[in-house]
XYZ file of C-alpha atoms in Angstrom:
678
model
C 32.590 -3.743 -65.704
C 32.232 -6.577 -68.152
C 29.930 -6.340 -71.169
C 26.598 -7.736 -70.146
C 25.064 -10.469 -72.230
C 21.666 -11.804 -72.448
C 18.812 -10.288 -70.526
C 19.848 -7.600 -68.114
C 18.476 -8.316 -64.606
C 20.481 -5.916 -62.585
C 23.148 -3.286 -63.072
C 25.680 -1.834 -60.557
C 25.849 1.936 -61.244
C 29.480 3.012 -60.959
C 29.350 6.834 -60.654
C 25.988 8.448 -61.550
C 26.070 12.146 -60.967
C 23.412 13.486 -58.587
C 22.555 17.076 -57.666
C 20.777 17.904 -54.384
C 18.228 20.646 -53.953
C 18.220 22.677 -50.701
C 15.981 20.180 -48.947
C 17.762 16.834 -48.590
C 14.452 14.951 -49.084
C 13.867 16.582 -52.490
C 16.265 15.777 -55.284
C 16.288 15.427 -59.047
C 18.392 13.257 -61.323
C 19.974 15.604 -63.860
C 22.316 13.173 -65.721
C 19.992 11.559 -68.266
C 22.783 10.596 -70.651
C 23.128 6.853 -71.596
C 25.450 5.192 -69.233
C 26.281 2.050 -71.214
C 26.306 0.958 -74.796
C 27.244 -2.329 -76.435
C 26.463 -4.662 -79.377
C 24.688 -7.925 -78.811
C 25.544 -11.168 -80.554
C 23.719 -10.186 -83.736
C 25.663 -6.948 -84.015
C 22.694 -4.871 -82.963
C 23.607 -1.796 -80.892
C 21.992 -1.484 -77.499
C 21.887 1.251 -74.935
C 21.160 1.092 -71.255
C 19.545 4.292 -69.807
C 18.722 4.900 -66.135
C 15.071 4.759 -65.134
C 15.080 7.635 -62.708
C 11.355 7.366 -62.019
C 11.688 3.767 -60.936
C 14.720 4.665 -58.792
C 12.640 7.276 -56.986
C 9.905 4.804 -56.300
C 12.378 2.221 -54.968
C 14.031 4.804 -52.701
C 10.566 5.875 -51.471
C 9.840 2.216 -50.636
C 12.962 2.134 -48.460
C 12.045 5.452 -46.881
C 8.726 3.994 -45.908
C 10.582 1.295 -43.938
C 12.192 3.945 -41.817
C 15.543 4.720 -43.638
C 16.359 8.290 -44.103
C 17.078 8.725 -47.826
C 19.964 11.117 -48.568
C 19.965 12.264 -45.061
C 22.671 14.874 -45.535
C 22.679 17.854 -47.934
C 25.535 18.812 -50.159
C 25.638 20.848 -53.387
C 26.968 17.952 -55.455
C 28.128 14.509 -54.602
C 29.526 11.523 -56.428
C 27.941 8.216 -55.692
C 29.593 6.095 -53.000
C 30.769 2.618 -53.551
C 27.819 1.021 -51.789
C 24.310 2.139 -52.318
C 23.492 1.554 -48.633
C 25.802 4.429 -47.826
C 23.078 6.670 -49.053
C 20.651 5.392 -46.449
C 21.009 6.692 -42.888
C 19.549 5.892 -39.480
C 19.883 8.184 -36.436
C 22.444 7.212 -33.862
C 19.852 6.929 -31.150
C 17.680 4.491 -33.024
C 19.979 2.264 -35.000
C 20.389 -0.346 -32.373
C 16.725 -1.253 -32.443
C 16.036 -0.228 -36.084
C 18.521 -2.550 -37.774
C 17.417 -5.832 -36.010
C 13.838 -5.077 -36.947
C 14.809 -4.187 -40.543
C 17.108 -7.155 -41.076
C 14.834 -9.783 -39.374
C 11.399 -8.576 -40.630
C 11.712 -6.138 -43.504
C 14.501 -7.795 -45.499
C 12.586 -11.048 -45.989
C 9.634 -9.076 -47.321
C 11.915 -7.113 -49.724
C 13.445 -10.367 -51.016
C 10.017 -11.811 -51.553
C 9.085 -8.768 -53.624
C 12.129 -9.204 -55.925
C 15.054 -7.457 -54.173
C 18.514 -8.939 -54.109
C 20.032 -8.330 -50.791
C 23.506 -9.319 -49.460
C 24.132 -9.361 -45.708
C 27.681 -9.271 -44.390
C 28.292 -12.332 -42.157
C 29.557 -10.150 -39.357
C 26.731 -7.556 -39.562
C 25.209 -8.583 -36.164
C 21.932 -7.018 -35.104
C 20.273 -10.332 -34.507
C 16.898 -10.680 -32.713
C 16.802 -13.245 -30.005
C 13.510 -15.102 -29.487
C 14.154 -16.909 -26.220
C 11.956 -19.967 -25.296
C 10.620 -20.320 -21.728
C 13.338 -22.718 -20.772
C 15.983 -19.996 -21.615
C 14.517 -17.573 -19.062
C 15.688 -17.545 -15.463
C 14.052 -16.038 -12.436
C 15.803 -16.387 -9.020
C 15.518 -15.304 -5.500
C 18.585 -15.428 -3.257
C 19.424 -14.217 0.256
C 21.317 -10.990 0.442
C 23.576 -12.621 3.043
C 22.659 -9.902 5.573
C 19.978 -11.815 7.555
C 16.813 -13.325 6.242
C 14.733 -10.258 5.832
C 15.860 -9.180 2.351
C 16.369 -11.158 -0.903
C 17.792 -10.417 -4.282
C 15.573 -10.880 -7.342
C 17.244 -11.529 -10.668
C 15.579 -12.302 -13.982
C 16.801 -12.523 -17.469
C 17.711 -14.940 -20.300
C 20.473 -17.486 -20.837
C 21.965 -17.363 -24.355
C 24.686 -19.776 -25.429
C 25.469 -20.585 -21.789
C 25.711 -16.885 -20.816
C 23.221 -15.317 -18.405
C 22.001 -11.909 -19.260
C 20.169 -10.015 -16.417
C 17.267 -7.838 -17.611
C 16.751 -6.079 -14.218
C 19.177 -3.098 -14.842
C 17.927 -2.817 -18.501
C 14.231 -2.667 -17.468
C 15.034 -0.335 -14.573
C 16.789 2.009 -17.047
C 13.757 1.701 -19.402
C 11.410 2.708 -16.586
C 13.616 5.721 -15.633
C 13.605 6.700 -19.348
C 9.817 6.730 -19.598
C 8.633 3.222 -20.462
C 5.078 3.000 -18.979
C 2.466 0.285 -18.453
C -0.027 2.368 -20.491
C 2.280 2.038 -23.540
C 2.625 -1.755 -23.078
C -1.162 -2.145 -22.640
C -1.590 -0.495 -26.009
C 0.819 -3.173 -27.516
C -1.081 -6.233 -26.300
C -0.577 -9.180 -28.711
C 2.639 -7.689 -29.973
C 6.304 -8.196 -29.105
C 8.645 -5.540 -27.731
C 12.263 -5.368 -28.713
C 14.804 -4.749 -25.847
C 18.374 -3.848 -26.618
C 20.918 -5.856 -24.697
C 24.214 -4.519 -23.538
C 26.172 -7.179 -25.322
C 28.766 -7.271 -28.197
C 27.093 -7.119 -31.590
C 24.059 -5.238 -30.167
C 21.673 -8.286 -29.905
C 18.019 -7.485 -29.353
C 15.643 -9.497 -27.221
C 12.064 -9.983 -28.353
C 9.629 -10.162 -25.400
C 5.817 -10.496 -25.601
C 4.196 -7.267 -24.395
C 1.980 -9.211 -22.034
C 4.974 -10.657 -20.176
C 6.834 -7.391 -20.225
C 3.742 -5.571 -18.785
C 3.689 -7.842 -15.661
C 7.388 -7.452 -15.172
C 7.212 -3.645 -15.532
C 4.267 -3.402 -13.044
C 6.179 -5.403 -10.488
C 9.504 -3.529 -11.029
C 7.910 -0.109 -11.041
C 6.042 -0.752 -7.773
C 9.074 -2.436 -6.159
C 11.440 0.345 -7.221
C 9.087 2.944 -5.821
C 8.780 1.322 -2.432
C 12.094 -0.503 -2.036
C 14.317 0.424 0.861
C 17.037 1.720 -1.428
C 14.670 3.545 -3.795
C 15.907 4.031 -7.349
C 19.468 3.253 -6.715
C 22.227 3.313 -9.290
C 23.012 -0.294 -8.628
C 23.155 -2.434 -11.739
C 22.669 -5.719 -9.989
C 19.564 -7.734 -8.931
C 16.601 -5.997 -7.288
C 16.421 -6.141 -3.478
C 13.050 -7.040 -2.063
C 11.661 -7.936 1.391
C 11.169 -11.508 2.471
C 7.368 -11.434 2.445
C 7.203 -9.978 -1.022
C 9.720 -12.573 -2.142
C 7.581 -15.349 -0.651
C 4.415 -14.036 -2.316
C 6.130 -14.324 -5.767
C 5.361 -17.705 -7.130
C 5.559 -16.633 -10.728
C 6.556 -13.441 -12.533
C 5.615 -12.757 -16.143
C 4.248 -16.318 -16.333
C 7.655 -17.808 -15.301
C 8.195 -19.951 -12.249
C 10.636 -18.484 -9.661
C 13.413 -20.510 -8.135
C 13.656 -19.749 -4.459
C 15.483 -20.974 -1.308
C 13.765 -23.648 0.822
C 12.744 -21.237 3.647
C 10.901 -19.129 1.083
C 9.208 -22.142 -0.505
C 7.942 -23.110 2.974
C 6.524 -19.630 3.691
C 5.080 -19.449 0.200
C 3.151 -22.682 0.721
C 1.722 -21.334 3.982
C 0.736 -18.089 2.351
C -0.976 -19.937 -0.524
C -3.048 -21.893 2.054
C -3.679 -18.816 4.165
C -7.468 -19.067 3.766
C -7.243 -22.384 5.644
C -5.091 -21.355 8.567
C -3.760 -24.301 10.624
C -5.435 -23.943 13.967
C -3.364 -23.890 17.131
C -4.869 -25.352 20.271
C -5.461 -22.858 23.125
C -2.516 -23.039 25.544
C -2.658 -25.136 28.696
C -3.621 -23.055 31.679
C -5.612 -20.414 29.802
C -8.532 -19.509 32.102
C -10.957 -18.794 29.352
C -12.760 -20.519 26.413
C -11.759 -19.018 23.085
C -14.502 -18.417 20.547
C -13.767 -19.874 17.101
C -12.561 -16.524 15.638
C -10.350 -15.960 18.729
C -8.764 -19.348 18.179
C -8.060 -18.284 14.542
C -6.541 -15.092 15.875
C -4.205 -17.056 18.130
C -3.270 -19.312 15.203
C -2.595 -16.281 13.095
C -0.359 -14.755 15.791
C 1.570 -18.035 16.006
C 1.901 -18.071 12.168
C 3.524 -14.607 12.238
C 5.928 -15.750 15.046
C 6.884 -18.908 13.181
C 7.984 -17.011 10.092
C 9.451 -13.973 11.850
C 6.733 -11.709 10.497
C 4.942 -8.842 12.257
C 1.343 -7.799 12.008
C -1.754 -5.861 12.870
C -4.584 -7.532 14.817
C -7.363 -5.153 13.832
C -10.535 -6.793 15.232
C -13.441 -4.598 16.089
C -13.499 -3.228 19.640
C -15.014 -5.843 22.002
C -13.898 -8.963 20.069
C -11.148 -9.767 22.542
C -7.803 -8.572 21.164
C -6.411 -8.538 24.738
C -7.409 -12.075 25.353
C -6.004 -13.296 21.998
C -2.723 -11.523 22.758
C -2.474 -13.077 26.233
C -3.175 -16.465 24.859
C -0.369 -15.943 22.353
C 2.017 -14.898 25.112
C 1.098 -17.998 27.228
C 1.558 -20.232 24.248
C 5.080 -18.831 23.846
C 5.895 -19.389 27.533
C 4.580 -22.973 27.436
C 6.828 -23.563 24.364
C 9.890 -22.349 26.232
C 10.489 -19.417 23.840
C 10.196 -16.595 26.418
C 13.801 -16.170 27.350
C 13.116 -12.429 27.274
C 10.275 -10.438 28.731
C 7.463 -9.032 26.406
C 6.371 -5.386 26.459
C 2.853 -4.049 26.164
C 2.535 -0.342 25.445
C -0.953 1.036 26.005
C -2.774 4.258 26.776
C -2.707 5.325 30.426
C -6.413 4.654 30.811
C -6.102 0.897 30.044
C -2.829 -0.082 31.815
C -4.594 -1.593 34.824
C -6.988 -3.409 32.553
C -4.074 -5.390 31.044
C -2.920 -6.337 34.532
C -6.373 -7.419 35.596
C -6.956 -9.440 32.406
C -3.562 -11.076 32.667
C -4.110 -12.193 36.258
C -7.700 -13.370 35.280
C -6.952 -15.356 32.100
C -3.181 -16.148 32.300
C -2.209 -16.349 36.034
C 1.000 -18.219 35.085
C 2.363 -15.074 33.453
C 4.192 -12.706 35.827
C 3.203 -9.066 35.090
C 4.973 -5.869 35.966
C 3.181 -2.539 35.716
C 5.545 0.406 35.073
C 3.457 3.276 36.327
C 3.726 5.943 38.967
C 6.561 8.003 40.391
C 8.367 5.048 41.909
C 8.365 2.864 38.708
C 12.175 3.391 38.125
C 12.953 1.150 41.103
C 11.382 -1.715 39.087
C 13.653 -1.331 36.022
C 16.343 -3.651 37.480
C 13.749 -6.421 37.988
C 12.230 -6.317 34.475
C 13.955 -9.448 33.182
C 12.252 -11.472 35.979
C 8.836 -10.841 34.489
C 6.959 -12.381 31.495
C 5.062 -9.176 30.700
C 5.839 -5.548 31.312
C 3.063 -2.986 30.832
C 3.720 0.815 30.296
C 2.075 3.739 28.606
C 3.040 5.671 25.527
C 3.683 8.802 27.575
C 5.955 7.001 30.135
C 7.818 5.072 27.334
C 8.968 8.425 25.903
C 10.231 9.432 29.345
C 11.850 6.026 30.161
C 13.205 5.247 26.704
C 16.869 5.493 27.754
C 16.281 2.718 30.320
C 14.014 0.504 28.234
C 15.789 0.819 24.894
C 18.821 -1.395 25.817
C 16.481 -4.286 26.873
C 15.921 -7.056 24.337
C 12.184 -7.901 24.175
C 10.522 -11.070 22.974
C 7.265 -9.542 21.843
C 6.502 -5.807 21.607
C 2.760 -5.139 21.325
C 1.118 -1.703 20.924
C -2.436 -1.622 22.211
C -4.593 1.056 20.599
C -1.765 1.317 18.080
C -3.521 4.245 16.320
C -1.616 6.327 18.834
C 1.399 6.126 16.525
C -0.490 7.134 13.340
C 1.693 10.210 13.234
C 5.155 8.697 12.508
C 6.860 11.940 13.486
C 5.509 11.891 17.052
C 7.844 11.196 19.916
C 5.939 8.062 20.979
C 6.209 6.748 17.395
C 9.935 7.265 17.345
C 10.327 5.722 20.773
C 8.509 2.402 19.928
C 10.483 2.087 16.732
C 13.741 2.351 18.639
C 12.980 -0.699 20.762
C 14.632 -4.094 20.024
C 12.112 -6.910 19.801
C 11.910 -10.342 18.068
C 8.207 -9.867 17.098
C 6.084 -6.747 16.832
C 2.326 -6.492 17.026
C -0.169 -3.709 16.593
C -3.565 -4.088 18.286
C -6.220 -1.633 17.087
C -9.866 -1.635 16.129
C -9.198 1.373 13.929
C -6.046 0.864 11.903
C -7.022 3.747 9.612
C -9.350 6.472 10.810
C -8.779 9.170 8.226
C -6.318 8.205 5.435
C -3.848 5.519 4.289
C -0.903 7.436 5.714
C -1.997 6.295 9.209
C -1.830 2.662 8.056
C 1.559 3.286 6.598
C 2.818 4.527 10.050
C 1.825 1.232 11.686
C 3.755 -0.837 9.135
C 6.684 1.583 9.408
C 6.855 0.390 13.056
C 6.366 -3.257 12.207
C 8.627 -3.611 9.235
C 10.533 -0.439 8.273
C 10.887 -0.158 4.509
C 8.205 -2.689 3.770
C 5.915 -0.037 2.250
C 8.711 2.291 1.332
C 9.175 5.809 2.666
C 6.305 8.206 3.274
C 6.838 10.126 0.015
C 7.082 7.029 -2.153
C 4.054 5.444 -0.440
C 2.051 8.589 -1.039
C 3.042 8.631 -4.739
C 2.603 4.854 -5.344
C -0.448 3.988 -3.287
C -2.094 6.792 -1.345
C -2.651 9.430 -4.049
C -3.708 6.912 -6.792
C -6.105 5.104 -4.413
C -7.557 8.087 -2.519
C -7.645 10.643 -5.302
C -7.996 8.479 -8.487
C -9.669 5.415 -7.095
C -6.953 3.313 -8.851
C -8.241 -0.291 -8.461
C -5.031 -1.864 -9.591
C -2.956 -0.048 -6.937
C -5.640 -0.875 -4.356
C -5.319 -4.529 -5.318
C -1.496 -4.359 -5.090
C -1.633 -2.765 -1.669
C -4.224 -5.265 -0.385
C -2.026 -8.115 -1.667
C 0.997 -6.669 0.315
C -1.030 -6.178 3.543
C -3.265 -9.332 3.493
C -0.939 -11.774 5.307
C 0.081 -9.154 7.860
C -3.343 -7.760 8.840
C -6.155 -9.658 10.470
C -9.412 -7.806 10.665
C -12.745 -9.215 11.797
C -15.755 -7.048 12.276
C -18.670 -7.858 14.587
C -20.814 -8.616 11.584
C -18.182 -11.063 10.245
C -18.156 -13.092 13.434
C -21.779 -12.598 14.333
C -22.407 -16.334 14.517
C -19.928 -16.565 17.391
C -21.538 -13.641 19.311
C -24.913 -13.069 21.049
C -27.452 -11.488 18.748
C -27.549 -7.661 18.622
C -30.568 -5.443 18.053
C -30.011 -1.871 16.966
C -32.711 0.720 17.432
C -32.591 4.341 16.317
C -34.944 6.771 18.168
C -35.926 9.860 16.290
C -36.893 12.719 18.669
C -39.111 15.678 17.652
C -37.955 18.886 19.389
C -40.318 21.000 21.437
C -41.185 24.553 20.322
C -38.678 26.464 22.475
C -35.854 24.093 21.754
C -36.693 24.103 17.952
C -36.847 27.982 17.964
C -33.338 27.980 19.557
C -32.098 25.546 16.917
C -33.429 27.656 14.069
C -31.954 30.820 15.544
C -28.571 29.260 15.766
C -28.883 27.715 12.355
C -29.781 30.982 10.687
C -26.837 32.807 12.388
C -24.314 30.128 11.625
C -25.534 29.771 8.070
C -24.801 33.461 7.459
C -21.384 33.182 9.195
C -20.399 30.037 7.267
C -21.401 31.509 3.871
C -19.471 34.706 4.584
C -16.383 32.714 5.570
C -16.449 30.524 2.487
C -17.030 33.571 0.274
C -14.037 35.430 1.880
C -11.485 32.549 2.177
C -12.858 29.466 0.421
C -14.153 26.219 1.827
C -10.694 24.717 2.547
C -9.898 27.583 4.932
C -13.273 27.561 6.555
C -13.291 24.087 8.103
C -13.128 25.347 11.703
C -16.062 27.606 11.192
C -18.139 24.834 9.544
C -17.311 22.430 12.362
C -18.166 24.978 14.961
C -21.521 25.466 13.335
C -22.248 21.741 13.296
C -21.117 21.417 16.926
C -23.510 24.064 18.138
C -26.394 22.558 16.284
C -25.643 19.147 17.824
C -25.495 20.751 21.284
C -28.834 22.476 20.691
C -30.371 19.132 19.921
C -28.779 17.424 22.972
C -29.716 19.976 25.562
C -29.936 23.869 25.380
C -27.888 24.074 28.613
C -24.830 23.041 26.506
C -25.034 26.326 24.505
C -23.153 29.123 26.186
C -25.245 32.052 25.053
C -27.997 34.195 26.556
C -30.860 32.916 24.371
C -30.354 29.333 25.619
C -30.158 29.969 29.382
C -33.890 30.286 29.859
C -34.735 27.053 28.041
C -34.815 24.214 30.598
C -36.412 21.372 28.686
C -34.803 19.046 26.187
C -36.966 16.561 24.143
C -34.055 14.120 23.857
C -33.150 14.263 27.579
C -36.835 13.892 28.632
C -37.308 10.868 26.414
C -34.188 9.234 27.769
C -34.992 9.773 31.493
C -38.765 9.501 31.435
C -39.369 6.776 28.939
C -36.266 4.874 27.925
C -34.187 4.307 31.103
C -37.141 3.492 33.428
C -38.412 0.847 30.998
C -34.934 -0.674 30.601
C -34.309 -0.787 34.349
C -37.698 -2.417 34.908
C -36.685 -5.101 32.343
C -33.422 -5.710 34.390
C -31.143 -4.307 31.701
C -27.518 -3.357 32.348
C -26.920 -0.041 30.550
C -23.862 1.795 29.194
C -24.678 5.321 28.193
C -22.117 7.208 25.992
C -21.895 10.928 25.150
C -19.160 12.937 23.538
C -20.049 15.852 25.916
C -18.998 15.602 29.501
C -21.391 18.484 30.182
C -24.194 16.374 28.842
C -23.212 13.488 31.236
C -23.260 16.056 34.097
C -26.848 17.017 33.144
C -27.972 13.351 33.023
C -26.140 12.732 36.357
C -28.099 15.495 38.015
C -31.388 14.138 36.716
C -30.531 10.557 37.718
C -29.798 11.784 41.249
C -33.164 13.625 41.328
C -34.860 10.350 40.265
C -32.867 8.265 42.790
C -31.447 6.020 40.145
C -28.031 4.543 40.948
C -25.293 5.072 38.345
C -21.552 5.194 37.750
C -19.658 7.817 35.694
C -16.349 7.646 33.822
C -14.714 10.672 32.194
C -11.199 11.840 31.644
C -11.010 13.011 35.224
C -11.721 9.563 36.664
C -8.806 8.079 38.565
C -9.979 4.602 39.573
C -11.318 3.261 36.301
C -10.851 -0.311 37.287
C -12.818 0.141 40.519
C -15.792 1.461 38.514
C -15.476 -1.425 36.022
C -15.471 -3.952 38.842
C -18.570 -2.434 40.473
C -20.476 -2.551 37.180
C -19.339 -5.998 36.380
C -20.538 -7.178 39.811
C -24.117 -6.130 38.954
C -24.569 -3.708 41.805
C -25.280 -0.620 39.599
C -27.472 -0.716 36.518
C -26.225 2.370 34.543
C -22.733 3.346 33.607
C -22.315 6.859 32.170
C -19.218 7.048 29.977
C -17.406 9.796 28.063
C -16.963 8.611 24.562
C -13.357 9.741 24.458
C -12.370 8.507 27.938
C -14.170 5.201 27.621
C -13.351 4.535 23.919
C -10.782 1.950 24.617
C -9.653 -0.710 27.121
C -12.939 -1.350 28.894
C -14.280 -4.925 29.213
C -17.838 -4.417 30.304
C -19.353 -7.834 29.508
C -22.060 -7.448 32.150
C -23.794 -4.905 29.934
C -26.560 -5.917 27.528
C -27.662 -2.406 26.386
C -25.607 0.410 24.912
C -27.028 3.911 24.383
C -25.264 6.546 22.251
C -26.984 9.692 23.429
C -25.321 11.746 20.595
C -23.930 9.538 17.811
C -20.396 10.510 16.817
C -19.605 11.746 13.340
C -16.794 9.223 12.863
C -18.101 5.623 12.833
C -14.606 4.302 13.526
C -14.569 6.132 16.891
C -18.160 5.253 17.690
């Protein structure tokens, strides 16, 4: 070019010759000849020689910033027209590299003495949106009011850019909450699918909350990880629970705002007055239960009334049904599905507490003749077993409220009864159970699959997102998320929680020392079973030896209850039982003398038979209820009337649907291993 004058600050090298070694990252400058000579104003000759060492250091500086220096290897190469042509970035990373380099690195380079020219149309700008440029919206899908579309993103120059598909793709490509947690206090760059490859800078804290929500929602959404690129579809309750997301307020339709306000004030539920005509006084917690049921009905939600056994789930449900009738909303009948053993209890309780409600019991061989009259009744009561048989006749009927009593009967979602109740058409669905989960979270999922299909996703996604992390890893964050989802739809009160509303309870544990013969029998069985259990575990492992272990425990329990329960020769000659003797010689006579009304439970019907025989010998009146009992209600009425002081009850047969309020003493002869059942 032109002859330089004065102090030389920079020089454009036209065609320096460069030779590459075999490795592209190792090179040497071989042309050390002067590249420019001239005379200054005084006539003094000057020579400009390349400083190859300085060049190497400068190139190494650029390489430290992430540029690949001389990223392709050729034997010899003439210099290109632009020095940046020597610097390469991989195709996969250029969209995020250049915005960072241009917006953050270039200013530092200029500050250190570099002269850098940027083409006006280079692009790669980083967007730093303010809070008022973000949008977060919920809109109805247009297919009813149960599902809403969530969209979130930024508005740049009047154009809305949705981030949902971008973040969904990032999750599918491996972006995790663990990574974002490691970047707290930093900003994360997100490439936008826009001309010019703009990049959005989002604080890692905000992105972490968005990612947690999207990851959970994608895993449990009805559509799963669909290929849709539009907004995310979420259920109405989840939509109402979202007041903010990533620290941003959410714009929602009026109906969601109303539900959201009620959910936020859920700890102070607006009490509903007991319905006119209810023949009972509701305890405070029962009035709260009625109010909660009315809350669900008002917002078209469905839930689980999971009060402990004995707290009056039947009464609360009947009060709810009577409230509906008084309000003129019962243009359809309501259906109660219960176990066979408690069907008549529902009829008796309805006649007692809500005589205004017309009740139809579908039971017996002639029940089909009543099908044509169903719409004339307020309440129809049937059993799980009969529902499966009658499903073709009951399925076309539109029900107002569908309530499942002892709803743990559908804990297996593949069972015929579970499929039958899910196929029924009802405005509102309720589950009544004192044990919503006996063994694992999958049982709870089955109840919600009946109430709101898709609310907790499918069984596989629920297992992956909630059950395995909570049960196997004790993941507190997942547990918090699940509790948040279930909280408005599950009302559970234990006896301890409502103790102030109930008569005081005294619990006494009697420890019984076995006599010599009974103790010898116990030790004989223990030694034999110990050897058998150890051999089984050694041969096939503990997981495959459960039946043998349970059999051993069962025999030891029977030996403690009474030797007569053991079906082997060594037990036949032992007639005494320390536990039975204490029960019949000490405990029961004292309780009867005090005027107590006694319920006596045992898991063994054989044990009840032994006690029955001894009560007869002592001329003590009693009643007995087992799985073979036909007239359950007749026995209940006799005990409630006060004519008989003792009621012997099989734990399994009497575990549900009995209202025995005349009792003041309960004896568990052999406590059950599962506290939920007991």
